[in-house]
Short mmCIF file of C-alpha atoms in Angstrom, two decimals:
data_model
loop_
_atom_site.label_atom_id
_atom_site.label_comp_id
_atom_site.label_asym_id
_atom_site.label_seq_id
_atom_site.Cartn_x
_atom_site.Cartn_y
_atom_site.Cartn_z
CA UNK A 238 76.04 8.43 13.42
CA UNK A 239 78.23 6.88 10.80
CA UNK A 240 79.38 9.20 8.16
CA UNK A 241 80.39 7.07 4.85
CA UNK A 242 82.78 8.76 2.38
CA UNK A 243 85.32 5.97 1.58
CA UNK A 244 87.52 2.14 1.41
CA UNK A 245 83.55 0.85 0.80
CA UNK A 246 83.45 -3.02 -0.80
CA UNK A 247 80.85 -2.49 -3.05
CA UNK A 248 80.08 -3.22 -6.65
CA UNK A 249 82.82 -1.38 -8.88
CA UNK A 250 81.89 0.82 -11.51
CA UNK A 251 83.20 -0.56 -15.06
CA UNK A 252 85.51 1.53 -17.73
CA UNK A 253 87.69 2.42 -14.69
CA UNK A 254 86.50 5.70 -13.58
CA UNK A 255 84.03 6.33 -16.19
CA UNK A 256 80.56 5.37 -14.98
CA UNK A 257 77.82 3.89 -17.47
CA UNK A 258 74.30 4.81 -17.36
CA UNK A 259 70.80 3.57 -18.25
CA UNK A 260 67.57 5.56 -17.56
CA UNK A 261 64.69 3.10 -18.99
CA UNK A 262 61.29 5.31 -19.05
CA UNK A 263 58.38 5.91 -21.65
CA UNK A 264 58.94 9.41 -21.43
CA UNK A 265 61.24 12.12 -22.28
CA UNK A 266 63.55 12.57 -19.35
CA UNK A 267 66.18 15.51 -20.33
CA UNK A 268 69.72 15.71 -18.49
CA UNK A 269 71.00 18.91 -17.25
CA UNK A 270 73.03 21.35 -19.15
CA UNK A 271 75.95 20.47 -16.66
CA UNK A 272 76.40 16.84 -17.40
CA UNK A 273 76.04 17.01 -20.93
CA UNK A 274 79.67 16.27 -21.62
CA UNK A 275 78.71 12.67 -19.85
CA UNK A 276 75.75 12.03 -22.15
CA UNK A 277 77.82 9.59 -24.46
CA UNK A 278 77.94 7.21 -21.13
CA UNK A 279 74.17 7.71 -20.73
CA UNK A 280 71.79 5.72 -22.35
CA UNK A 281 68.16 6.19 -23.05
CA UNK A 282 65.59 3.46 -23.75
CA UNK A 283 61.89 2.63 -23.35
CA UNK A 284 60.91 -0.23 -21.50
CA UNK A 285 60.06 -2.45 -24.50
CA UNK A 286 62.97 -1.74 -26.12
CA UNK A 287 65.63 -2.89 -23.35
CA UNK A 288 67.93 -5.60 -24.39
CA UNK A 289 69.68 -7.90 -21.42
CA UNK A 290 73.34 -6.16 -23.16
CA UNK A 291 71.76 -2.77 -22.14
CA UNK A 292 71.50 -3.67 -18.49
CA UNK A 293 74.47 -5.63 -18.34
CA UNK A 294 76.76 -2.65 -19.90
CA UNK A 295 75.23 -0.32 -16.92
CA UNK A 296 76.71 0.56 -13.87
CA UNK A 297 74.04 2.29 -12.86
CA UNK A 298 70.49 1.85 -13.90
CA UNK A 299 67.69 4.18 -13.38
CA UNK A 300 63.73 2.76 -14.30
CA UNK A 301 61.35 5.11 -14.17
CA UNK A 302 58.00 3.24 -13.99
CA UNK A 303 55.21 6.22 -14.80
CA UNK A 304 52.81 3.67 -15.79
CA UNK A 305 54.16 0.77 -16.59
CA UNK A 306 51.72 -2.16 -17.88
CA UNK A 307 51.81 -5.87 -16.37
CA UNK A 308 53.19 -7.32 -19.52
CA UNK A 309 56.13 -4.53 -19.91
CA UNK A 310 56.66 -4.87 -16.60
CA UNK A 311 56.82 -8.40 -16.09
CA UNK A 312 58.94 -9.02 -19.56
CA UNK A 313 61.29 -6.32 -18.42
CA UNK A 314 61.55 -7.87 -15.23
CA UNK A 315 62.77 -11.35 -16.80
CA UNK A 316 66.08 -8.97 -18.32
CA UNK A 317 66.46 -7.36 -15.12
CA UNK A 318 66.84 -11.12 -13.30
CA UNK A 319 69.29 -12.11 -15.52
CA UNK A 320 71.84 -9.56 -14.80
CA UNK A 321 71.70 -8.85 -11.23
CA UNK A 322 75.42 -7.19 -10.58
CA UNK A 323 74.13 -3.25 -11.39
CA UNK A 324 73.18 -0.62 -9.20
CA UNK A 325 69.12 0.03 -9.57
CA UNK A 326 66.87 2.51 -8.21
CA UNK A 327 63.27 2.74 -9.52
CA UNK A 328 60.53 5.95 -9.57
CA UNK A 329 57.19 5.52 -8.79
CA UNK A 330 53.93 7.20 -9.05
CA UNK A 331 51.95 4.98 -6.27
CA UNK A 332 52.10 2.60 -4.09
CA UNK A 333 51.39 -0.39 -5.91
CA UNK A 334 54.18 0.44 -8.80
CA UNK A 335 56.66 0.63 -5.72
CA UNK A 336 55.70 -2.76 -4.28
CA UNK A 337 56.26 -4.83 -7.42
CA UNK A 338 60.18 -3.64 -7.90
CA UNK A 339 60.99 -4.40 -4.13
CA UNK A 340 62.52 -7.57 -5.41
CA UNK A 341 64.37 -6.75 -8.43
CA UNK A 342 66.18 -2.98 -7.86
CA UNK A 343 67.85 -1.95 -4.80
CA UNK A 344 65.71 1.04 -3.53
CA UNK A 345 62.37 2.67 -5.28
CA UNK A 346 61.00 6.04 -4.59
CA UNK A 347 57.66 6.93 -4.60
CA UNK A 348 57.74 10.48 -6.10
CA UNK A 349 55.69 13.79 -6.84
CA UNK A 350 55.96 13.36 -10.62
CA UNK A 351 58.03 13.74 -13.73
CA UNK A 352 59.90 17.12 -12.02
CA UNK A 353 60.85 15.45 -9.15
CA UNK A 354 61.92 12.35 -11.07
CA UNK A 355 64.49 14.39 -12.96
CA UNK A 356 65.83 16.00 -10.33
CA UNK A 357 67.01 13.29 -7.98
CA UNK A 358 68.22 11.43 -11.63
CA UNK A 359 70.39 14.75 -12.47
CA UNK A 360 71.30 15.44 -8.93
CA UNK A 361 72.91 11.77 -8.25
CA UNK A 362 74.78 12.07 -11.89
CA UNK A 363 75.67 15.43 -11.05
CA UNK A 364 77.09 14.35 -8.00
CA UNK A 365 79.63 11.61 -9.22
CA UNK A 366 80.38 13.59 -12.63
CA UNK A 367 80.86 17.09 -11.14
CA UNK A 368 83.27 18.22 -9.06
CA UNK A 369 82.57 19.87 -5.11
CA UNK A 370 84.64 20.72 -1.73
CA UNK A 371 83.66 17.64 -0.34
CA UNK A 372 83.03 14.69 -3.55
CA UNK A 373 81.01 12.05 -3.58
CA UNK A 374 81.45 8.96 -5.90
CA UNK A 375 79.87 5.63 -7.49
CA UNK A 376 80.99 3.63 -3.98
CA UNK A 377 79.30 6.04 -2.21
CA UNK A 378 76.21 6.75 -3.37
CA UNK A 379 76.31 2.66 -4.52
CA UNK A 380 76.39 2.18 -0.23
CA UNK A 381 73.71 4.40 0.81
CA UNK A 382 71.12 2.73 -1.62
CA UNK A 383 72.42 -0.67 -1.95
CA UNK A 384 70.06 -3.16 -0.66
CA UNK A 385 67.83 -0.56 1.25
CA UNK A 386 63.98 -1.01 0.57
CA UNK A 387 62.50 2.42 0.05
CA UNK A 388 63.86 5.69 -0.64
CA UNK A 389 62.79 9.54 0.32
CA UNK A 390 64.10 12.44 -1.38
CA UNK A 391 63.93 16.43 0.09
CA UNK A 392 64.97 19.22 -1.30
CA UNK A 393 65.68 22.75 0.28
CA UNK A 394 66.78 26.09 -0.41
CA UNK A 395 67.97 29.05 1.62
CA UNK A 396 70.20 31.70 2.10
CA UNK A 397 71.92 33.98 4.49
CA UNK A 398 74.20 33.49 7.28
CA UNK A 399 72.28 30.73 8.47
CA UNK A 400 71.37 29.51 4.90
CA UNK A 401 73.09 25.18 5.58
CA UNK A 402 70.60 24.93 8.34
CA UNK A 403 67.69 27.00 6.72
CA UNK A 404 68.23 24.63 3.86
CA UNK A 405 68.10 21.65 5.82
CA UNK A 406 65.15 22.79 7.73
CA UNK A 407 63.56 24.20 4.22
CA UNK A 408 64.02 20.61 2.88
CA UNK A 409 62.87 18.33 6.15
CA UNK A 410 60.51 21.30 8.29
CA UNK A 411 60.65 19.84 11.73
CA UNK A 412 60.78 15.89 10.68
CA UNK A 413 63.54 13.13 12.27
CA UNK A 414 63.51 10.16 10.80
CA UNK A 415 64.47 6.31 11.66
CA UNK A 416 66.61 5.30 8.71
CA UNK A 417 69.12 3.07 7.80
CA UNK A 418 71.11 5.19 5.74
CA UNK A 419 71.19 8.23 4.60
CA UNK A 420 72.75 11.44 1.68
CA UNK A 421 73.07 14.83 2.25
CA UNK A 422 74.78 17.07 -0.85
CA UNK A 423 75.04 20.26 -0.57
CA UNK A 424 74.88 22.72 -3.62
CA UNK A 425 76.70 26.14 -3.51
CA UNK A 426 78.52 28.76 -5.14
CA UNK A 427 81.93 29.52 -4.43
CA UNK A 428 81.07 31.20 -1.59
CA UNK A 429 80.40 27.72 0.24
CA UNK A 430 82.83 27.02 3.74
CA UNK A 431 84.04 24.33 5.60
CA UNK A 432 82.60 25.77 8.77
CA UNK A 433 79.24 26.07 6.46
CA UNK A 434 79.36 22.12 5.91
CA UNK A 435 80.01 21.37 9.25
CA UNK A 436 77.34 23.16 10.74
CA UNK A 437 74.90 21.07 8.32
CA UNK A 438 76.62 18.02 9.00
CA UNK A 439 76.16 18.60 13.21
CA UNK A 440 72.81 19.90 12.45
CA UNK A 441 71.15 16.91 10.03
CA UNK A 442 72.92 14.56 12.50
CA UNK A 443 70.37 15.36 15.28
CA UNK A 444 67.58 14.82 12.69
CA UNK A 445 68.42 11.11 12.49
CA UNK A 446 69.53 7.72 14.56
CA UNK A 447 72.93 7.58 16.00
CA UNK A 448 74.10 4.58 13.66
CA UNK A 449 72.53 5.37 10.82
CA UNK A 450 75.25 5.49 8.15
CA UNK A 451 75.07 9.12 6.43
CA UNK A 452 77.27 10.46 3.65
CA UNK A 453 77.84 13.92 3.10
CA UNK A 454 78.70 16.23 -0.01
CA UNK A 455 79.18 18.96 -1.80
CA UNK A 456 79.06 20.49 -5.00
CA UNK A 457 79.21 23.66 -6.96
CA UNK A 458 76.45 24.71 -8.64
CA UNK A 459 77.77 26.62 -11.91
CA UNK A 460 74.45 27.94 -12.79
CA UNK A 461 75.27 30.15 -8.99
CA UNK A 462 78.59 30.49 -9.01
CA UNK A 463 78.84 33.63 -7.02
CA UNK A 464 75.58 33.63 -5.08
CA UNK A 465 75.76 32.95 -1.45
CA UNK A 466 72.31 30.76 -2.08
CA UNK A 467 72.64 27.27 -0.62
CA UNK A 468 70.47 24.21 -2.24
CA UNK A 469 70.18 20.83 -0.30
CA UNK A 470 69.51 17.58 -1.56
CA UNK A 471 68.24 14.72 1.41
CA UNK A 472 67.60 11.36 0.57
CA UNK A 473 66.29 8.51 3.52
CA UNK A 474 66.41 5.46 2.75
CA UNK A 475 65.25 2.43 4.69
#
């Protein structure tokens, strides 16, 4: 297994350090309490309302597709073509929604629903804004998705001596997977050890190929600052 943390040549992330967002979606999709100091950099639009300078001032741009018609989707799509240097991932609802963005994001999820949806958008945010032990940043998360084809997201919660395993196996249950790539973060309190996110790391790394390129993270959680709860996000992506 590869583990990915840093020196990547990937698409840089404009405003030097300061990375832009745009979450296109019909529907009301509220950011955490944690990241609203980063909401001026975020922006908000429905799908008929995206201009081509929207996408092109994003870094990072986030199209949640609950629904979408044909002729939203295909004029969108024309914008999207246009400017092709930002980072895209894409939400779906079924199976048919995923197949028609194969060609113009770089990974789509098929998810649960809106809940789900807002998690993974807060948790990857959350994860370049917010500080941990062990960061993560645009290049990284940028080369785990970048050019992959379809994305899975897990999510787990334990705690307890045990509680980076429990939450990996809380997330996953007894699944391995054949992947390309692949993100662990971690969410803790202060509590959270290096011997705590090593014992993840050795343990996720049996769940998985032995070249699959894997990054791993953490960071605190200040709504559980001084629980010894762990949380785990997972996302597969092929």
């Amino acid at each position: 297994m590869e583990v990915i943390a840093e020196e990547k040549t990937v698409h840089e992330a404009n405003d030097g350090d300061y990375v832009q967002y745009l979450i296109v979606s019909n529907h009301h999709h509220p950011l955490s309490n944690s990241i609203m100091s980063s909401i001026s950099r975020v922006q908000f639009r429905r799908i008929d309302k995206v201009t081509p300078d929207d996408i092109h001032a994003a870094d990072l741009v986030f199209i949640v597709d609950n629904g979408f018609d044909e002729v939203e989707f295909c004029n969108f799509n024309k914008k999207l073509v246009q400017k092709r240097d930002q980072f895209r991932l894409a939400f779906c609802l079924c199976h048919s929604h995923r197949n028609r963005w194969y060609t113009s994001v770089d990974s789509v999820f098929l998810t649960k629903g809106d809940a789900e949806q807002r998690n993974i958008i807060n948790g990857l945010i959350e994860s370049i804004e917010l500080q941990g032990m062990i960061c993560v940043d645009f290049a990284d998360i940028y080369s785990v998705f970048c050019n992959m084809k379809r994305s899975f997201y897990y999510h787990g919660i334990s705690e307890g001596k045990w509680r980076s395993v429990g939450a990996i196996d809380d997330a996953i249950e007894k699944r391995s997977f054949e992947c390309k790539t692949a993100m662990v973060i971690l969410l803790s309190g202060l509590e959270f050890t290096l011997d705590d996110f090593e014992m993840a790391a050795n343990y996720f790394s049996t769940k998985i190929p032995e070249d699959t390129c894997c990054v791993f993270a953490h960071r605190l959680d200040p709504d559980r600052l001084y629980e010894d709860r762990f949380e785990v996000m997972i996302f597969i992506n092929e």
